[in-house]
Tab-separated table of C-alpha atoms in Angstrom:
chain	number	residue	atom	x	y	z
A	15	SER	CA	-118.573	147.927	89.501
A	16	GLY	CA	-120.495	149.356	86.417
A	17	LYS	CA	-120.637	148.243	82.874
A	18	PRO	CA	-117.278	147.692	80.938
A	19	ILE	CA	-116.140	150.562	78.499
A	20	ARG	CA	-116.523	149.365	75.097
A	21	THR	CA	-116.256	150.843	71.653
A	22	ILE	CA	-118.546	150.506	68.708
A	23	PRO	CA	-116.926	152.326	65.804
A	24	SER	CA	-119.101	153.463	63.086
A	25	ARG	CA	-118.680	155.739	60.058
A	26	LEU	CA	-121.805	157.580	58.525
A	27	SER	CA	-121.729	159.980	55.512
A	28	LYS	CA	-124.308	161.904	53.554
A	29	ALA	CA	-124.244	164.206	50.561
A	30	SER	CA	-124.946	167.536	51.821
A	31	ARG	CA	-123.825	170.004	54.602
A	32	ALA	CA	-120.823	172.569	54.230
A	33	PRO	CA	-118.887	174.916	56.124
A	34	VAL	CA	-120.404	178.132	57.736
A	35	ALA	CA	-118.901	181.218	56.049
A	36	GLY	CA	-118.371	184.946	56.728
A	37	GLY	CA	-118.538	186.239	60.320
A	38	LEU	CA	-118.767	182.952	62.145
A	39	ALA	CA	-115.666	181.449	60.400
A	40	LEU	CA	-113.845	184.833	61.433
A	41	MET	CA	-114.846	184.482	64.923
A	42	ALA	CA	-113.540	180.963	65.015
A	43	LEU	CA	-110.049	182.202	63.845
A	44	GLY	CA	-109.126	182.899	67.325
A	45	ALA	CA	-109.691	179.397	68.437
A	46	LEU	CA	-107.954	177.476	65.733
A	47	THR	CA	-106.055	174.595	67.042
A	48	LEU	CA	-104.151	171.742	65.600
A	49	ALA	CA	-105.822	169.109	67.501
A	50	GLY	CA	-109.514	168.466	68.480
A	51	CYS	CA	-111.553	170.215	71.173
A	52	SER	CA	-113.907	169.296	73.934
A	53	PRO	CA	-116.154	171.128	76.425
A	54	LEU	CA	-113.470	170.911	79.247
A	55	GLY	CA	-111.419	173.699	77.310
A	56	VAL	CA	-110.524	175.198	73.836
A	57	ALA	CA	-106.844	176.189	73.262
A	58	VAL	CA	-106.359	179.638	71.761
A	59	GLY	CA	-103.447	180.581	69.570
A	60	ALA	CA	-104.713	182.761	66.422
A	61	GLY	CA	-101.418	184.020	65.231
A	62	ALA	CA	-99.001	180.985	64.863
A	63	ILE	CA	-101.867	178.682	64.142
A	64	ALA	CA	-103.389	180.831	61.486
A	65	GLY	CA	-100.058	180.711	59.780
A	66	THR	CA	-99.740	176.902	60.298
A	67	ALA	CA	-103.249	176.733	58.695
A	68	ALA	CA	-102.309	178.557	55.581
A	69	MET	CA	-99.920	175.651	54.808
A	70	GLU	CA	-102.248	172.969	55.321
A	71	GLU	CA	-103.598	171.121	52.077
A	72	ARG	CA	-107.172	172.311	53.036
A	73	GLY	CA	-106.069	175.956	53.244
A	74	ILE	CA	-106.868	178.679	55.844
A	75	GLU	CA	-110.616	179.332	54.825
A	76	GLN	CA	-111.520	175.673	55.131
A	77	ALA	CA	-109.479	175.307	58.391
A	78	VAL	CA	-111.397	178.320	59.815
A	79	ALA	CA	-114.791	176.871	58.805
A	80	ASP	CA	-113.705	173.458	60.147
A	81	LYS	CA	-112.893	175.028	63.621
A	82	THR	CA	-116.080	177.029	63.587
A	83	ASP	CA	-117.944	173.658	63.185
A	84	GLU	CA	-115.853	172.124	65.792
A	85	LEU	CA	-116.693	174.863	68.287
A	86	GLY	CA	-120.302	174.635	67.294
A	87	ILE	CA	-120.573	171.084	68.025
A	88	ILE	CA	-118.803	171.300	71.266
A	89	LYS	CA	-121.024	174.245	72.444
A	90	ARG	CA	-124.080	172.210	71.605
A	91	LEU	CA	-123.077	169.121	73.503
A	92	ALA	CA	-122.109	171.164	76.353
A	93	ASP	CA	-125.197	173.142	76.577
A	94	TYR	CA	-127.303	169.978	76.003
A	95	ARG	CA	-125.684	168.005	78.986
A	96	PHE	CA	-122.258	169.073	80.027
A	97	ASP	CA	-121.600	166.121	82.531
A	98	THR	CA	-122.531	163.773	79.868
A	99	PHE	CA	-120.296	165.175	77.051
A	100	ARG	CA	-117.597	166.641	78.890
A	101	ARG	CA	-115.397	163.675	77.740
A	102	VAL	CA	-116.273	163.814	74.296
A	103	ASP	CA	-113.693	165.391	71.762
A	104	VAL	CA	-114.556	166.685	68.492
A	105	ALA	CA	-112.070	167.318	65.405
A	106	VAL	CA	-113.227	168.418	61.904
A	107	TYR	CA	-111.073	168.305	58.752
A	108	GLU	CA	-112.681	169.319	55.434
A	109	GLY	CA	-116.337	168.865	56.805
A	110	ARG	CA	-115.427	165.509	58.163
A	111	ALA	CA	-115.978	165.032	61.767
A	112	LEU	CA	-114.099	162.608	64.287
A	113	LEU	CA	-115.741	161.954	67.437
A	114	THR	CA	-113.753	160.408	70.351
A	115	GLY	CA	-113.833	160.070	74.038
A	116	ILE	CA	-116.403	158.604	76.497
A	117	VAL	CA	-120.008	158.746	77.320
A	118	PRO	CA	-122.265	156.781	79.909
A	119	GLU	CA	-124.914	155.215	77.685
A	120	PRO	CA	-125.424	153.977	74.098
A	121	GLU	CA	-128.027	156.604	73.771
A	122	ASP	CA	-125.720	159.365	74.387
A	123	ARG	CA	-123.333	158.195	71.783
A	124	ILE	CA	-126.336	158.535	69.506
A	125	GLU	CA	-127.175	161.970	70.683
A	126	ALA	CA	-123.431	163.012	69.968
A	127	VAL	CA	-123.655	161.907	66.360
A	128	ARG	CA	-127.128	163.610	66.021
A	129	VAL	CA	-125.750	166.802	67.424
A	130	THR	CA	-122.842	166.669	64.924
A	131	TRP	CA	-125.199	166.004	61.917
A	132	ALA	CA	-127.178	168.950	62.872
A	133	THR	CA	-124.204	171.285	62.361
A	134	ASP	CA	-124.008	172.996	58.716
A	135	GLY	CA	-120.636	171.984	57.144
A	136	ILE	CA	-120.622	168.373	58.259
A	137	VAL	CA	-120.434	165.796	55.308
A	138	ASP	CA	-119.124	162.688	57.051
A	139	VAL	CA	-118.835	161.485	60.714
A	140	VAL	CA	-116.492	158.801	62.104
A	141	ASN	CA	-117.768	157.941	65.543
A	142	GLU	CA	-115.083	156.522	68.016
A	143	VAL	CA	-116.788	157.176	71.265
A	144	LEU	CA	-116.624	154.657	74.075
A	145	ILE	CA	-119.423	153.811	76.269
A	146	GLY	CA	-119.185	153.066	80.014
A	147	GLU	CA	-121.130	153.785	83.123
A	148	GLY	CA	-117.829	155.000	84.800
A	149	ILE	CA	-117.078	158.013	82.798
A	150	ASP	CA	-114.049	158.809	84.920
A	151	THR	CA	-112.886	155.189	84.879
A	152	LEU	CA	-110.624	155.241	81.734
A	153	ASP	CA	-107.252	156.630	82.341
A	154	THR	CA	-106.435	159.332	80.053
A	155	SER	CA	-103.778	161.121	81.956
A	156	TYR	CA	-100.952	160.335	79.546
A	157	ASP	CA	-103.062	161.110	76.413
A	158	ILE	CA	-101.934	164.776	76.110
A	159	ARG	CA	-98.524	163.660	76.507
A	160	ILE	CA	-98.781	160.940	73.647
A	161	THR	CA	-100.395	163.541	71.243
A	162	THR	CA	-97.727	166.230	72.207
A	163	GLU	CA	-94.792	163.810	71.746
A	164	LEU	CA	-96.168	162.327	68.502
A	165	ARG	CA	-96.810	165.982	66.939
A	166	GLY	CA	-93.145	166.831	67.816
A	167	LYS	CA	-91.768	163.341	66.245
A	168	ILE	CA	-93.801	164.086	63.000
A	169	THR	CA	-93.033	167.520	62.767
A	170	LEU	CA	-89.224	166.775	62.786
A	171	ASP	CA	-89.805	164.044	60.205
A	172	ARG	CA	-89.175	165.580	56.582
A	173	GLY	CA	-90.994	162.497	55.196
A	174	ILE	CA	-94.197	163.588	56.799
A	175	LYS	CA	-96.285	166.749	56.255
A	176	ALA	CA	-97.224	167.194	59.689
A	177	VAL	CA	-99.607	170.021	59.308
A	178	ASN	CA	-102.177	167.983	57.397
A	179	TYR	CA	-102.695	165.624	60.549
A	180	THR	CA	-104.964	165.954	63.464
A	181	LEU	CA	-104.061	163.818	66.442
A	182	GLU	CA	-106.315	162.414	69.052
A	183	ALA	CA	-105.536	159.835	71.781
A	184	VAL	CA	-108.131	158.252	74.172
A	185	GLY	CA	-106.803	155.940	76.867
A	186	GLY	CA	-103.789	155.121	74.944
A	187	THR	CA	-105.637	154.654	71.455
A	188	VAL	CA	-104.085	157.234	68.969
A	189	TYR	CA	-106.583	158.290	66.180
A	190	LEU	CA	-104.984	159.939	63.115
A	191	PHE	CA	-107.144	162.181	61.263
A	192	GLY	CA	-106.775	164.597	58.298
A	193	ILE	CA	-104.796	163.966	54.968
A	194	LYS	CA	-102.146	161.722	54.179
A	195	GLU	CA	-99.983	162.218	50.972
A	196	SER	CA	-99.447	158.525	50.748
A	197	GLU	CA	-99.934	155.196	52.643
A	198	ALA	CA	-96.185	155.250	53.028
A	199	GLU	CA	-96.284	158.597	54.863
A	200	VAL	CA	-98.912	157.289	57.321
A	201	GLU	CA	-97.173	154.471	58.015
A	202	ARG	CA	-94.208	156.564	59.139
A	203	VAL	CA	-96.696	158.326	61.435
A	204	GLU	CA	-97.873	155.088	62.879
A	205	ALA	CA	-94.255	153.954	63.560
A	206	HIS	CA	-93.604	157.145	65.274
A	207	ALA	CA	-96.630	156.477	67.477
A	208	ARG	CA	-95.621	153.077	68.454
A	209	THR	CA	-92.318	154.107	69.897
A	210	ILE	CA	-94.185	156.295	72.529
A	211	PRO	CA	-94.904	154.775	75.950
A	212	ASN	CA	-98.496	153.754	76.822
A	213	VAL	CA	-99.633	153.812	73.192
A	214	ARG	CA	-101.820	150.658	72.936
A	215	ARG	CA	-102.912	150.773	69.399
A	216	VAL	CA	-103.003	153.307	66.407
A	217	VAL	CA	-106.332	154.004	64.161
A	218	ASP	CA	-105.893	155.544	60.740
A	219	HIS	CA	-108.915	157.688	59.881
A	220	THR	CA	-106.939	159.674	57.343
A	221	LEU	CA	-107.916	160.432	53.709
A	222	LEU	CA	-105.589	159.812	50.763
A	223	LYS	CA	-104.821	163.360	49.355
A	224	ASP	CA	-105.608	162.365	45.791
A	225	GLY	CA	-107.791	159.515	46.587
A	226	ALA	CA	-111.464	158.956	45.426
A	227	GLU	CA	-112.855	159.179	48.877
A	228	ARG	CA	-111.500	162.653	49.371
A	229	ALA	CA	-112.674	163.821	45.991
A	230	ALA	CA	-116.209	162.627	46.821
A	231	LEU	CA	-115.849	164.267	50.204
A	232	LEU	CA	-114.926	167.827	48.602
A	233	GLN	CA	-117.549	167.330	46.118
A	234	ALA	CA	-120.295	167.055	48.821
A	235	LEU	CA	-118.701	169.989	50.565
A	236	GLU	CA	-118.975	172.239	47.304
A	237	LYS	CA	-122.715	171.120	46.917
A	238	GLU	CA	-123.309	172.222	50.409
A	239	LYS	CA	-121.631	175.656	50.127
A	240	ALA	CA	-123.994	176.316	47.140
A	241	ARG	CA	-127.041	175.213	49.237
A	242	LEU	CA	-126.114	177.353	51.971
A	243	GLU	CA	-125.475	180.311	49.706
A	244	ALA	CA	-128.817	179.848	48.051
A	245	GLU	CA	-130.569	179.767	51.300
A	246	ALA	CA	-128.839	182.995	52.441
A	247	ALA	CA	-129.816	184.593	49.107
A	248	ASP	CA	-133.549	183.481	49.643
A	249	LYS	CA	-133.666	185.023	53.124
A	250	GLY	CA	-132.104	188.163	51.837
A	251	ALA	CA	-134.658	188.529	49.143
A	252	ALA	CA	-137.482	187.823	51.635
A	253	GLN	CA	-136.399	190.280	54.231
A	254	PRO	CA	-137.433	193.587	52.359
A	255	GLU	CA	-140.652	191.882	51.636
A	256	ALA	CA	-141.073	190.961	55.303
A	257	GLU	CA	-140.149	194.500	56.388
A	258	GLU	CA	-142.463	196.126	53.768
A	259	ALA	CA	-145.473	194.017	54.914
A	260	ALA	CA	-144.943	194.926	58.647
A	261	GLN	CA	-144.982	198.724	57.887
């Protein structure tokens, strides 16, 4: 029978980490997606999605950096133990990571968070991973339909800036992620979600566009960019010395 599936939501934050820039970010451009990704597959659609990213509040540069971080986390989880983490989804928005899905054991949930924090660019983690022995017992067959239908509804709603929202669904629970213009806007998104069959509940993890929490997040992100740039400069300065010593 196995242990029942349960959720232990948690939110963690730290003051440093930032997006990877340059070549890695450009490599990620081809894999930009509006939703999160999992080791089971990464949707590719560079042209149209790059254009959409340019309209987002975070801008295309940050969107590319976030996607780079998403792909990095997914790859590390898959390389570490694919069978354990194949049902874990990752979404990153302005250096803030949302983990959803299911793992067999509590320690696997902790490991998913550890891997996420080990990625440069992550300044906040929202952990919504479920725990249950039967990793295939949670019926998620309708989750893609839920997110697809909800994406269509909010895109057609002129009262919602849909490009700023990342949508995830696990077992009928819809997670909203990204930036909301106002509480009234996200309430409209939630109302649309509740009209869709098989939606059990809606969880809002969005940040208010002009809110204090997002301002603090962006400040941490800027600090991390400065740290990474300083590290890169130090490595660049040390390289000629190392080459000279080796001659």
